[in-house]
Structures are given as structure tokens and as C-alpha cells.
Amino acid sequence: MPSYVSSSKVERAGTDVLVVHCSSSRFQAGLHDFLNQGLNLRSNYDLLVIPGGPQCLTLIEYLPKFSWAGWKWFRFLVETHELKRLILIAHQDCSWYKDLPLHLHTASDARQRQEEDLHRAKAKLTKEFPHLRVELYYAAWDSSGRVTVEAV
Ligand SMILES: [Zn+2]
């Protein structure tokens, strides 16, 4: 393919929203729907997609360099783009959590560990950026395989 021209035009309005979620291919289409239809963001948001998603903000003792990079990206986006709203999404059956040692959390249940991290990240973000509105969500799938998202 020599070149490709999208039917989408460049977004010139700017945004004050940052979304952070995991890289898992299984959830990309469902999360795209949730953000654009469910939250009505109309594809106008900054997006940070990394393994484990917002979990990178809670690894200061266990993986300090990884945590440092996560915070560096957050600070850059929040300050440079003057963000006001942060949407953090964890998801069911996240492979990233399967490699984490259990001692990092108070619970052994995967979802509880993820929710614990979402709340830890929110507490740290709210302390560092008091003007930010931080929303927490958990994505899963129902018996038909449809992606579901609920507030945490
Ligand atoms: Zn994941």
C-alpha cells in the first residue's frame, strides 16, 4: 500500500481528557465503544495504552523505573495538555497481573487487586494534581462475550 487516506479529519479542538488502559487486544474495540458511545467522548481524548494500564502508577517500590516512566508520561500529558479529566480502566483477566507478586496487594483476588491499584493511583493523582477529576472503571465480558464496563 503506497499511502492511505483516512476518512477522519485531524482533531483541532484539543481535549482535556486522558484515558489510560491496558494493551490487551481483546478489549480495544469494546473500550473504544465505551469511550465514544458510553462517555460520548467522540474520539477526542489523549490515550495512554500500556500493559497493565494505570497499574504503572503504583509500582514505585517494586519497579521504580517503570513507575518513574509512567509518572513522567502522566505529568507531561496533564501539564502540557492542561488536562482536567482522567479515565483509568482496568480489565478482567489482565495478563499483567498474573506476573505481579502477591505481596504487592492486600487481596489475592485479581479484581480486588486491580481495584486496589485503581484507588491507589487515584489517591496519588489527586494529591499531585488536585484539579483533576479521576474516574475509575473495570472492563469485563458478559456471558455473550460482550465487553461490559462499570464504574469502580
Ligand atoms: Zn491487561
mmCIF file of C-alpha atoms and ligand atoms in Angstrom:
data_model
loop_
_atom_site.group_PDB
_atom_site.id
_atom_site.type_symbol
_atom_site.label_atom_id
_atom_site.label_comp_id
_atom_site.label_asym_id
_atom_site.label_seq_id
_atom_site.Cartn_x
_atom_site.Cartn_y
_atom_site.Cartn_z
ATOM 1 C CA MET A 1 0.000 0.000 0.000
ATOM 2 C CA PRO A 2 1.764 3.181 -1.119
ATOM 3 C CA SER A 3 -0.371 5.513 1.010
ATOM 4 C CA TYR A 4 -3.608 5.574 2.925
ATOM 5 C CA VAL A 5 -6.033 8.464 3.349
ATOM 6 C CA SER A 6 -8.392 8.248 6.298
ATOM 7 C CA SER A 7 -11.962 9.493 6.137
ATOM 8 C CA SER A 8 -11.291 11.119 9.532
ATOM 9 C CA LYS A 9 -10.053 14.669 9.743
ATOM 10 C CA VAL A 10 -7.456 15.839 12.226
ATOM 11 C CA GLU A 11 -8.994 16.873 15.574
ATOM 12 C CA ARG A 12 -8.256 20.567 16.037
ATOM 13 C CA ALA A 13 -10.387 21.269 19.105
ATOM 14 C CA GLY A 14 -7.943 19.834 21.634
ATOM 15 C CA THR A 15 -9.006 17.877 24.680
ATOM 16 C CA ASP A 16 -8.799 17.991 28.450
ATOM 17 C CA VAL A 17 -9.302 14.219 28.844
ATOM 18 C CA LEU A 18 -6.729 11.458 29.230
ATOM 19 C CA VAL A 19 -7.678 7.773 29.048
ATOM 20 C CA VAL A 20 -5.346 5.095 30.387
ATOM 21 C CA HIS A 21 -5.948 1.421 29.754
ATOM 22 C CA CYS A 22 -4.162 -1.862 29.079
ATOM 23 C CA SER A 23 -2.821 -3.110 25.754
ATOM 24 C CA SER A 24 -4.902 -6.315 25.570
ATOM 25 C CA SER A 25 -6.309 -6.697 22.055
ATOM 26 C CA ARG A 26 -9.438 -8.393 23.434
ATOM 27 C CA PHE A 27 -10.772 -5.136 24.861
ATOM 28 C CA GLN A 28 -9.751 -2.497 22.315
ATOM 29 C CA ALA A 29 -12.979 -2.411 20.298
ATOM 30 C CA GLY A 30 -15.186 -2.594 23.417
ATOM 31 C CA LEU A 31 -13.268 0.170 25.167
ATOM 32 C CA HIS A 32 -13.412 2.309 22.029
ATOM 33 C CA ASP A 33 -17.216 1.891 22.061
ATOM 34 C CA PHE A 34 -17.418 2.664 25.778
ATOM 35 C CA LEU A 35 -15.362 5.849 25.453
ATOM 36 C CA ASN A 36 -17.084 7.156 22.359
ATOM 37 C CA GLN A 37 -20.667 5.946 22.831
ATOM 38 C CA GLY A 38 -20.873 5.387 26.596
ATOM 39 C CA LEU A 39 -18.977 8.500 27.677
ATOM 40 C CA ASN A 40 -19.652 10.432 24.473
ATOM 41 C CA LEU A 41 -16.005 11.460 24.023
ATOM 42 C CA ARG A 42 -16.254 11.291 20.212
ATOM 43 C CA SER A 43 -12.620 10.136 19.763
ATOM 44 C CA ASN A 44 -11.364 13.377 21.288
ATOM 45 C CA TYR A 45 -9.082 12.275 24.129
ATOM 46 C CA ASP A 46 -5.437 11.606 24.809
ATOM 47 C CA LEU A 47 -4.755 7.898 25.131
ATOM 48 C CA LEU A 48 -2.061 6.038 27.028
ATOM 49 C CA VAL A 49 -2.094 2.304 26.316
ATOM 50 C CA ILE A 50 0.445 0.221 28.228
ATOM 51 C CA PRO A 51 0.488 -3.288 29.713
ATOM 52 C CA GLY A 52 -1.469 -3.184 32.978
ATOM 53 C CA GLY A 53 -2.768 0.311 32.191
ATOM 54 C CA PRO A 54 -2.894 2.598 35.250
ATOM 55 C CA GLN A 55 -1.091 -0.010 37.344
ATOM 56 C CA CYS A 56 2.207 1.628 36.314
ATOM 57 C CA LEU A 57 1.482 4.446 38.767
ATOM 58 C CA THR A 58 1.569 2.153 41.771
ATOM 59 C CA LEU A 59 4.884 0.352 41.279
ATOM 60 C CA ILE A 60 7.230 2.771 42.999
ATOM 61 C CA GLU A 61 8.906 0.163 45.237
ATOM 62 C CA TYR A 62 8.606 -2.926 43.039
ATOM 63 C CA LEU A 63 9.521 -1.480 39.608
ATOM 64 C CA PRO A 64 10.803 2.040 40.274
ATOM 65 C CA LYS A 65 11.999 2.721 36.730
ATOM 66 C CA PHE A 66 8.712 1.589 35.242
ATOM 67 C CA SER A 67 6.823 3.733 37.738
ATOM 68 C CA TRP A 68 9.118 6.690 37.003
ATOM 69 C CA ALA A 69 8.316 6.405 33.283
ATOM 70 C CA GLY A 70 4.589 6.158 33.981
ATOM 71 C CA TRP A 71 4.631 9.280 36.109
ATOM 72 C CA LYS A 72 6.793 11.102 33.572
ATOM 73 C CA TRP A 73 4.211 10.425 30.833
ATOM 74 C CA PHE A 74 1.331 11.439 33.119
ATOM 75 C CA ARG A 75 2.928 14.684 34.209
ATOM 76 C CA PHE A 76 3.830 15.537 30.635
ATOM 77 C CA LEU A 77 0.291 14.999 29.341
ATOM 78 C CA VAL A 78 -1.507 16.558 32.298
ATOM 79 C CA GLU A 79 0.673 19.679 32.299
ATOM 80 C CA THR A 80 1.300 20.146 28.572
ATOM 81 C CA HIS A 81 -2.278 19.489 27.503
ATOM 82 C CA GLU A 82 -3.820 21.124 30.587
ATOM 83 C CA LEU A 83 -5.913 18.042 31.264
ATOM 84 C CA LYS A 84 -8.834 18.129 33.680
ATOM 85 C CA ARG A 85 -10.355 14.664 33.459
ATOM 86 C CA LEU A 86 -8.604 11.329 33.811
ATOM 87 C CA ILE A 87 -10.206 7.995 32.971
ATOM 88 C CA LEU A 88 -8.427 4.912 34.325
ATOM 89 C CA ILE A 89 -9.603 1.492 33.163
ATOM 90 C CA ALA A 90 -8.595 -1.948 34.425
ATOM 91 C CA HIS A 91 -9.877 -5.153 32.822
ATOM 92 C CA GLN A 92 -10.812 -8.751 33.544
ATOM 93 C CA ASP A 93 -8.185 -11.475 33.059
ATOM 94 C CA CYS A 94 -5.324 -8.987 32.705
ATOM 95 C CA SER A 95 -2.098 -10.866 31.940
ATOM 96 C CA TRP A 96 -0.012 -8.122 33.518
ATOM 97 C CA TYR A 97 -1.412 -9.007 36.940
ATOM 98 C CA LYS A 98 -0.529 -12.680 36.542
ATOM 99 C CA ASP A 99 3.177 -11.775 36.721
ATOM 100 C CA LEU A 100 2.937 -9.486 39.740
ATOM 101 C CA PRO A 101 3.932 -10.905 43.126
ATOM 102 C CA LEU A 102 1.012 -11.278 45.512
ATOM 103 C CA HIS A 103 2.676 -9.341 48.340
ATOM 104 C CA LEU A 104 2.079 -6.058 46.489
ATOM 105 C CA HIS A 105 -1.613 -6.201 47.400
ATOM 106 C CA THR A 106 -3.754 -6.911 50.423
ATOM 107 C CA ALA A 107 -6.089 -9.231 48.476
ATOM 108 C CA SER A 108 -5.303 -12.290 46.363
ATOM 109 C CA ASP A 109 -8.401 -11.984 44.160
ATOM 110 C CA ALA A 110 -7.415 -10.493 40.794
ATOM 111 C CA ARG A 111 -10.245 -7.996 40.552
ATOM 112 C CA GLN A 112 -9.736 -6.810 44.128
ATOM 113 C CA ARG A 113 -6.023 -6.302 43.418
ATOM 114 C CA GLN A 114 -6.853 -4.264 40.330
ATOM 115 C CA GLU A 115 -9.422 -2.136 42.136
ATOM 116 C CA GLU A 116 -6.927 -1.605 44.949
ATOM 117 C CA ASP A 117 -4.443 -0.270 42.384
ATOM 118 C CA LEU A 118 -7.041 1.961 40.735
ATOM 119 C CA HIS A 119 -7.811 3.550 44.100
ATOM 120 C CA ARG A 120 -4.090 3.869 44.940
ATOM 121 C CA ALA A 121 -3.463 5.576 41.603
ATOM 122 C CA LYS A 122 -6.428 7.906 42.119
ATOM 123 C CA ALA A 123 -5.219 8.863 45.605
ATOM 124 C CA LYS A 124 -1.724 9.694 44.315
ATOM 125 C CA LEU A 125 -3.020 11.564 41.287
ATOM 126 C CA THR A 126 -5.496 13.571 43.332
ATOM 127 C CA LYS A 127 -2.691 14.518 45.719
ATOM 128 C CA GLU A 128 -0.347 15.586 42.931
ATOM 129 C CA PHE A 129 -2.983 17.173 40.668
ATOM 130 C CA PRO A 130 -5.860 18.339 42.890
ATOM 131 C CA HIS A 131 -7.680 19.904 39.954
ATOM 132 C CA LEU A 132 -8.009 16.568 38.109
ATOM 133 C CA ARG A 133 -11.284 14.666 38.082
ATOM 134 C CA VAL A 134 -10.301 10.984 38.193
ATOM 135 C CA GLU A 135 -12.761 8.280 37.123
ATOM 136 C CA LEU A 136 -12.168 4.568 37.670
ATOM 137 C CA TYR A 137 -13.648 1.748 35.576
ATOM 138 C CA TYR A 138 -13.421 -2.008 35.296
ATOM 139 C CA ALA A 139 -13.991 -3.751 31.961
ATOM 140 C CA ALA A 140 -15.089 -7.362 31.743
ATOM 141 C CA TRP A 141 -17.205 -9.514 29.442
ATOM 142 C CA ASP A 142 -20.687 -10.950 29.853
ATOM 143 C CA SER A 143 -21.990 -14.447 29.018
ATOM 144 C CA SER A 144 -22.364 -13.427 25.346
ATOM 145 C CA GLY A 145 -18.784 -12.186 25.196
ATOM 146 C CA ARG A 146 -19.803 -8.532 25.025
ATOM 147 C CA VAL A 147 -17.480 -6.074 26.751
ATOM 148 C CA THR A 148 -19.067 -4.505 29.822
ATOM 149 C CA VAL A 149 -17.661 -1.537 31.734
ATOM 150 C CA GLU A 150 -18.655 -0.433 35.207
ATOM 151 C CA ALA A 151 -17.515 2.363 37.495
ATOM 152 C CA VAL A 152 -15.357 1.260 40.419
HETATM 153 ZN ZN ZN B 1 -4.257 -6.223 30.641
#
